[in-house]
Amino acid sequence: MPKSMVSVTIDGRTIEVEAGSNLVDASFKAGVQIPHYCYHPRLSIVGQCRMCLVKIEGVPKLQTGCTTRIMKDGMVVRIDDQEVRAAQEGMMEFLLINHPLDCPICDQAGECALQDYSFKHGQAFSRFSYEDKRTYPGKERIPLGPNVVLNMNRCIQCTRCVRFTEEISQTGELGFFQRGSRTEIGVFPGKELDNPLSTCVVDICPVGALTSTQFRFAERVWYLDKTPSLCTGCDAGCNITLEHRQGKIRRYKPRTNVEVNDYWMCDFGRTTFLSYEEDRLTTPQQRDAQGRMRAVTWDQALSSVHHFLVDGAAMGTVGIVARGAATTEEAYLLRLLADSLETPHRGVLREPGPVRSIPNLNGGLTGREITPNRRGALLAGLGPAGLGPEDSEASADSATSPGEAEKILGGAVNGAHSVLLIFDGGRAGSDNALSRPAALESLRQAQTVVVLGWASTALTQVADIVLPIATHAETEGTLVNSQHRLQKFERAFLPPSGVRTGVEALSDLVGRLRSDFAAQTVSEVFDLMAGETPSLEGISLAGLPAGGIQLPVPPE
Ligand code: SF4
Ligand code: SF4
Ligand code: FES
């Protein structure tokens, strides 16, 4: 049944909201902010910090906005009000009695609600004696678990972290200990804060009490540039803000998307960018007559690849294999390459991994593969030959898929596929399908192996030509997650000199095979793909909403 709508006026701005809406949430819709610490839209309401006091017409005393639901039509709320301002200043004064006034050395400075509200809603003086400030000697640096460190002096006792472990991660490691002004946060005896979502407590802590082991004191946050992106740690496709400085990623933070990861992301995903610093490839390489890898120019490398592919195609021995780390646009270009070479041997690897679960309002999101975009590659037509893009997705998106890519790799042993073009592009490491001894042994039997990747790996050791391509931070594109949601990510910074994006490298190769091919940019490649994919009809990369779009789910 559709919910009834009611109107509410907040500081003179009238909006319509669903009956029962929370007043703090409604204020954001009205473009007004009710300051708050303990309220979080996904946690139970405790009305604890008293920072959200508002005046409601017809109600004699100030009310906490976070505990107020808008039930009746015509509610009138004032935040820009003398009495409300006095209450906010009073609350700030109380909070700062015991809080260290040392923002310059606090890791949260620049993104701290206490600091921000102090400027916006506080006052420049305190009536309390600083000598009596409460402190927790020896509790400035307490590891709560492997990923989170507590500085008890900075805690404002909002209980967000406690409620998170009770209600979201449902692991219940954290609690309040002691009473009154000695109240402190801690882990229960024998426990540590070690659950797959544990670093989310750092995100929701409004002050600098909880810091992430990986990021604490690594960077001043005002130096960071922020780019909307996607986590590539698995196929859940969590939305993230990629925070970077001078071409280096410093941290991932969850970006809210209620249809996908809501406000959260997993601890594993937060670390995945660290591998981007490992053994970076920065120049194309080709094996010489003596079997040694030599640096060559891009043109030399691409001319050689073109030559090997055309010769291999003439003998019917070309295979094209991608990991599900390729973007949808890169996969589409691989498919055009396979079409131009008229090889039916093309496929994307299925790489199952640990199950990663993210809670959301729709019952949760699950990632089960170590690459983020196998479904996007199938959508782009990199599935079984002879099938259109969506048919190949439907036919291959099950655990019992024929494993075309795996067959192609295996075929190198008996000479069926002696020229192999492999698009790696995923995280380095020893846990992927292309680093396993059997796959590498099989590849050693092939006549020519071309690898596109960004890191020097066991795979590039067996390659004859290596093309260095950009990481996902250095390019843009789309990925299709485990729930078949097409989402885009933006380029955060340029790749190192000598490195091209996968789309640039593959467009060049397709252009050498097809004189009518002119697409250069990710956006142009997306348009070509959308032109022949019914579920993408009418969609452009620029027009794709920030939260992505849900594609039809093929039958299992
Ligand atoms: S540690 Fe942070 S989130 Fe937890 S109660 Fe203290 S201020 Fe709130
Ligand atoms: S669940 Fe997957 S996509 Fe989400 S943060 Fe974790 S690794 Fe990244
Ligand atoms: S946000 Fe309302 S009391 Fe804390």
Coordinates of C-alpha atoms and ligand atoms in Angstrom, one line a residue, residues 196-197 230-240 252 260-261 264-270 272 355-358 365-369 372 427, ligand 2:
P196 CA 34.5 -8.5 8.4
L197 CA 32.9 -5.0 8.7
L230 CA 33.7 1.0 -7.0
C231 CA 35.5 -1.6 -4.9
T232 CA 37.0 -4.3 -7.1
G233 CA 37.7 -6.7 -4.2
C234 CA 34.8 -9.0 -5.2
D235 CA 31.6 -9.0 -7.4
A236 CA 29.5 -7.3 -4.7
G237 CA 30.4 -4.0 -6.3
C238 CA 30.4 -1.8 -3.2
N239 CA 30.3 1.9 -4.0
I240 CA 33.3 3.7 -2.6
Y252 CA 38.7 3.6 0.4
V260 CA 24.0 -1.9 -3.0
N261 CA 26.2 -1.5 0.0
W264 CA 29.1 0.0 4.6
M265 CA 32.0 -1.9 3.0
C266 CA 34.1 -4.8 4.2
D267 CA 37.6 -4.6 5.8
F268 CA 39.1 -6.8 3.0
G269 CA 37.8 -4.4 0.3
R270 CA 39.5 -1.4 2.0
T272 CA 42.7 -4.1 -2.0
V355 CA 31.8 -15.2 0.4
R356 CA 31.6 -11.5 1.4
S357 CA 28.4 -10.1 2.8
I358 CA 27.3 -6.5 3.1
L365 CA 24.4 -8.1 -0.8
T366 CA 26.8 -11.0 -1.4
G367 CA 30.0 -11.3 -3.4
R368 CA 31.3 -14.7 -4.2
E369 CA 33.9 -14.1 -6.9
P372 CA 34.2 -7.7 -9.9
R427 CA 44.7 -7.6 -8.4
Ligands
SF4_2 S1 32.1 -6.9 -0.2 FE1 33.4 -7.0 -2.1 S2 33.0 -5.1 -3.2 FE2 32.2 -4.8 -1.1 S3 33.9 -3.9 0.0 FE3 34.1 -6.1 0.3 S4 35.5 -6.8 -1.3 FE4 34.8 -4.7 -1.9

